[in-house]
Amino acid sequence: MSITTIQDILPLIEQPSRYLGSEINTIKKDHSKVKLRFALAFPDLYEIGTSHFGLQILYHILNLHHEIAAERVFAPGTDMEAHLKSSGIPIMSLESHKPLDQFDIIGFSLLYELNYTNILTMLELANIPFFARQRDVSHPLVIAGGPCTCNPEPVADFFDAIVVGDGENVIIKMSHAWLAWKKSGKNDKETLLRMWSHVEGVYIPVFFKPKYDENGFQTLVPGFSDYKTVKRAVVNDLNNAVFPDAPIIPYGKPVHDRLRIEVSRGCTRGCRFCQAGMIYRPVRERSLETLLSLSDACVASTGYEDMSLLSLSTGDYECIVPLMERLMARYKSRRIAVSLPSLRAGTLSPALMQLVKRVRKTGFTIAPEAGSQRLRDVINKNITQKEIADTVRDAFGLGWRVIKLYFMVGLPTENDNDLQAIVDLVKMLRQIKGSNGRRGTLNVSVATFIPKSHTPFQWSSQISLTESKQKIRRLQKNLKMPGIQFKFQNPEASMLEGLWARGDRSLGRLLLNAYRKGCKFDGWSDKFKYQLWQEACCDESVDIDFYTTRLRDTAEPLPWDHIDAGVTKDFLKSELLKAEHGEYTVDCRSGDCNSCGVCDFEIIEPKVFDDCEEGTVKIFSADDVKETFYKKLKISFSKRGQAKYFGHLEQVKIFLRAIRRAGIPVKFSEGFHPKPKISFEDSLPIGLESLNEIFYLSVRGDVKPKNIIDRLNEHLPRGLTVFHCQLAPAKSLCKASMSSTYMVTKKDGFFDAKELKCFVKRRELVVTRTGPKGKVKTIDLKEMVLNIELSAPNKLQMTLRTEPGKTVRPFEVIEKIFSLPGEEIKQATIVKVS
């Protein structure tokens, strides 16, 4: 079996559609006609990376520039990685399928510390040296951005440049600098890095040399007198910032499979443990008019059936009620659900509650973080037990059946009474009943507190692994009762995250050692190998406690001191002091300025839109619509080439969103969660092509069948083609017994004619299947194979019977008759011809 291209690998792996790169709204440019080729790299699986909103923004912004081609690449699954390594095929971008080392700049998104090993996986698969000092101008420049870069030191040695803060403006300035550098003809890397160092928000690690004192504390010695600190980049006007109005629609099952509209950025609630609340200040909102315009454009370009309003605290958006009213009025008739990812306890106003009643009930999340009011005051989580209980009561009353509660153990000053308070609070909330008199379910999630940089608790200690496990076990034992589902984050993973969150540059060697031992996808519980990390720490003499459980003095130097996130160290110290005294800091959004240091009140300042009218907008009701006549259409389509890698449910979703984008009015089912009236005749398994598949669609009576073909084909990805549409017969033909004919072409070698002859002569060939709950089922292939013959030494044609509850597929037939290896069968081209 020969493997020479990515296409040879796709039949052999799980979820092959994640590697196709043919999604709707992808942008593909001719590399020979652009000057800068930019790879946006995400060090996790496709399903995670495609859900990252920041990646969509950068992809959109870069591709607006006619001289730049931006493409995506994600960490391959372990099965794909194994095939790439064994075949010597390098990792490639999705859009052009060009090897990663042929790009000019590779930009990694760093959202989670436990993804760091995957960076090395991707670089190794691209044959690119790990360390920046090992790469010259013949290699791509490797840069990074994302929230983890507010302490970039643990991975600083791997990157040529690191973006700190909002990337929208920075990435364009860096690209322009690269274009100017390239045009100048200067072929030295340091000149470009010096140009980049003048861009606000750009950190060049090589221009800072680490030095360690007798205590092991790192300080950085700057190489240039005019470049001693790196100031976080801030998009000061979010309302006029570029927004991806035609986001890529991922294949498969992305973790966030919906349209996301960013209503605001930043949060000033001031939770003392929350890094995002500190590093994304100040609050910047988009206006009501801007959001309505963006939502219209995004709905038209995507066909999504769900829309979520994105923000650190969506309920704090000044115009949340009129925004929800108008979005729901706009999209109710099109059955587009508008949802809020979470609502802060205490923000459910009566007006918002009435709107939330109409929202599809997915998940409702509340994050008390601590069980006692004392500890909530310490962390500045300014919600009371009454507000928490009222929110749970309202949520159950509004129709939610499951509520998620998030808590942390190991918060500063936590004692046994605080831990018991979590149990008491959850038990009290468990007694609350919904409007139907029934209790809902509480999903309690517990994680170990991890101190992060640029927060008031950056000097605090993280509790030990032993203590973390003890506290979580205690909660788990005391909350083991009906109506409560208890989950927790692996304390070992939390300890490792804490190491990287506050580590210094010396940890680079630890990362490499752990990677060499086999650590990867550390954020996935089934891949996490803490023992290997312990071995790597031992090899590199890294004391985890030095970075995690040690209480830091506020006077000691911190590895991230050169990063100016905006919030001053004096403010953080004052907040730490307030925490020790349990003092409350007001939200500057509604109170006086807290002098955190972020705003200059000339360019950077809070920008909110509080002049929106809250007039009631009439919400669409089914009673408002006159009776509409619908008709049922029979639509035929082919599924060829790469489309064979779409699973059935994936294909259904692709068609439904294409129908929405095409503006075809369809009939919906009744109920709270209406679905388009669509049904497919057959569900082909992944890997099979077909010349003629059929689905039925109920459309409004005035839609002409001949218009369906062109309108749908404009919005389908490559490989799916509609070629016929007609009125469906009044009654479906009897399908008690049907047959399908397949043409099979072997990739390498020939079919054994003797094996086929033996099968033809046999009276029976029984295969046994084990179904759900261990139920055994037998099928005689001689009854199911109506005809089979060789049309050429490497071509096989077969006709298979299909009966309700009794079906065989070509893969199974080929395996049983010819005794071929599974991978060899998967690489064959199988086309359903009738």
Coordinates of N, CA, C and O in Angstrom, one line a residue, residues 265-319:
R265 N -16.2 44.0 24.1 CA -14.9 43.4 24.5 C -14.5 44.0 25.8 O -14.6 45.3 26.0
G266 N -14.0 43.3 26.8 CA -13.5 43.8 28.0 C -14.6 43.7 29.1 O -15.8 43.5 28.8
C267 N -14.1 43.6 30.4 CA -15.0 43.5 31.5 C -14.4 44.3 32.7 O -13.2 44.2 32.9
T268 N -15.2 45.0 33.4 CA -14.7 45.8 34.5 C -15.3 45.4 35.8 O -15.3 46.1 36.8
R269 N -15.8 44.2 35.9 CA -16.4 43.7 37.2 C -15.3 43.6 38.2 O -15.6 43.7 39.4
G270 N -14.1 43.3 37.8 CA -13.0 43.3 38.7 C -12.8 42.1 39.6 O -12.2 42.2 40.7
C271 N -13.2 40.9 39.1 CA -12.9 39.7 39.8 C -11.4 39.5 39.9 O -10.7 39.5 38.9
R272 N -10.9 39.3 41.1 CA -9.5 39.4 41.3 C -8.7 38.2 40.8 O -7.5 38.2 40.7
F273 N -9.4 37.1 40.5 CA -8.8 35.9 40.0 C -8.7 35.9 38.5 O -8.0 35.1 37.9
C274 N -9.5 36.7 37.9 CA -9.8 36.6 36.4 C -8.8 37.4 35.6 O -8.8 38.6 35.6
Q275 N -8.0 36.7 34.9 CA -7.0 37.3 34.0 C -7.7 38.1 32.8 O -7.3 39.2 32.5
A276 N -8.7 37.5 32.2 CA -9.4 38.1 31.1 C -10.0 39.5 31.5 O -10.0 40.4 30.7
G277 N -10.5 39.5 32.7 CA -11.1 40.8 33.2 C -10.1 41.9 33.4 O -10.4 43.1 33.4
M278 N -8.8 41.5 33.5 CA -7.7 42.5 33.7 C -7.1 42.9 32.3 O -6.9 44.1 32.0
I279 N -6.8 41.9 31.5 CA -6.0 42.1 30.3 C -6.9 42.6 29.1 O -6.3 43.0 28.1
Y280 N -8.2 42.5 29.2 CA -9.0 43.0 28.1 C -9.7 44.3 28.4 O -10.6 44.7 27.6
R281 N -9.3 45.0 29.4 CA -9.8 46.3 29.7 C -9.4 47.3 28.7 O -8.4 47.2 28.1
P282 N -10.2 48.4 28.4 CA -11.5 48.8 29.1 C -12.6 48.1 28.3 O -12.4 47.5 27.3
V283 N -13.9 48.3 28.8 CA -15.0 47.8 28.1 C -15.2 48.7 26.8 O -15.2 49.9 26.9
R284 N -15.4 48.0 25.7 CA -15.7 48.6 24.4 C -16.9 47.9 23.8 O -16.8 46.7 23.6
E285 N -17.9 48.6 23.5 CA -19.1 48.0 23.0 C -19.3 48.4 21.5 O -18.8 49.3 21.0
R286 N -20.1 47.5 20.8 CA -20.6 47.9 19.5 C -22.0 48.4 19.6 O -22.8 48.0 20.5
S287 N -22.3 49.4 18.7 CA -23.7 50.0 18.8 C -24.7 49.0 18.4 O -24.5 48.0 17.7
L288 N -25.9 49.3 18.8 CA -27.1 48.5 18.4 C -27.2 48.4 16.8 O -27.4 47.3 16.3
E289 N -27.0 49.6 16.2 CA -27.1 49.6 14.7 C -26.1 48.7 14.0 O -26.3 48.0 13.1
T290 N -24.8 48.8 14.6 CA -23.7 48.1 14.0 C -24.0 46.6 14.2 O -23.8 45.8 13.2
L291 N -24.5 46.2 15.3 CA -24.7 44.7 15.6 C -25.8 44.2 14.7 O -25.7 43.1 14.2
L292 N -26.9 45.0 14.5 CA -27.9 44.5 13.6 C -27.5 44.4 12.2 O -27.8 43.4 11.5
S293 N -26.7 45.3 11.8 CA -26.1 45.3 10.4 C -25.2 44.0 10.2 O -25.3 43.3 9.2
L294 N -24.3 43.8 11.2 CA -23.4 42.7 11.2 C -24.2 41.4 11.2 O -23.8 40.4 10.5
S295 N -25.2 41.3 12.0 CA -25.9 40.0 12.1 C -26.6 39.7 10.8 O -26.7 38.6 10.4
D296 N -27.2 40.7 10.1 CA -27.8 40.5 8.9 C -26.8 40.0 7.8 O -27.1 39.0 7.1
A297 N -25.6 40.6 7.8 CA -24.6 40.1 6.8 C -24.2 38.7 7.1 O -24.0 37.9 6.2
C298 N -24.0 38.4 8.4 CA -23.4 37.1 8.8 C -24.5 36.0 8.6 O -24.2 34.9 8.2
V299 N -25.7 36.3 8.9 CA -26.8 35.3 8.7 C -26.9 35.0 7.2 O -27.0 33.8 6.8
A300 N -26.8 36.0 6.3 CA -26.9 35.8 4.9 C -25.8 35.0 4.3 O -25.9 34.2 3.4
S301 N -24.6 35.2 4.9 CA -23.4 34.5 4.4 C -23.1 33.1 4.9 O -22.3 32.4 4.4
T302 N -23.8 32.8 6.0 CA -23.5 31.5 6.7 C -24.7 30.5 6.7 O -24.5 29.3 6.5
G303 N -25.9 31.0 6.8 CA -27.0 30.1 6.9 C -27.2 29.4 8.3 O -27.9 28.4 8.4
Y304 N -26.5 29.9 9.3 CA -26.6 29.3 10.6 C -28.0 29.4 11.1 O -28.7 30.4 10.8
E305 N -28.4 28.5 12.0 CA -29.7 28.4 12.6 C -29.7 28.9 14.0 O -30.7 29.0 14.6
D306 N -28.5 29.1 14.5 CA -28.3 29.6 15.9 C -27.4 30.8 15.9 O -26.3 30.8 15.2
M307 N -27.7 31.8 16.7 CA -26.8 33.0 16.9 C -26.6 33.2 18.4 O -27.5 33.1 19.2
S308 N -25.3 33.4 18.7 CA -25.0 33.6 20.1 C -24.3 35.0 20.2 O -23.4 35.3 19.4
L309 N -24.6 35.7 21.3 CA -24.0 37.0 21.5 C -22.8 36.8 22.4 O -22.9 36.3 23.5
L310 N -21.7 37.2 21.9 CA -20.4 36.9 22.5 C -19.8 38.1 23.3 O -19.8 39.2 22.8
S311 N -19.4 37.8 24.5 CA -18.8 38.9 25.3 C -18.3 38.2 26.6 O -18.7 37.1 26.9
L312 N -17.4 38.8 27.4 CA -17.0 38.3 28.7 C -18.2 38.3 29.6 O -18.3 37.5 30.5
S313 N -19.1 39.3 29.5 CA -20.3 39.4 30.3 C -21.4 40.1 29.5 O -21.7 41.3 29.5
T314 N -22.1 39.2 28.7 CA -23.1 39.7 27.8 C -24.2 40.4 28.4 O -24.8 41.4 27.9
G315 N -24.6 40.0 29.6 CA -25.7 40.6 30.3 C -25.4 42.1 30.7 O -26.3 42.8 31.0
D316 N -24.1 42.5 30.7 CA -23.8 43.8 31.0 C -23.9 44.8 29.9 O -23.7 46.0 30.0
Y317 N -24.1 44.2 28.7 CA -24.2 45.1 27.5 C -25.3 46.1 27.7 O -26.4 45.7 28.0
E318 N -25.0 47.4 27.5 CA -26.0 48.4 27.8 C -27.4 48.2 27.1 O -28.4 48.5 27.7
C319 N -27.3 47.8 25.9 CA -28.5 47.7 25.1 C -29.0 46.3 24.9 O -29.6 45.9 23.9

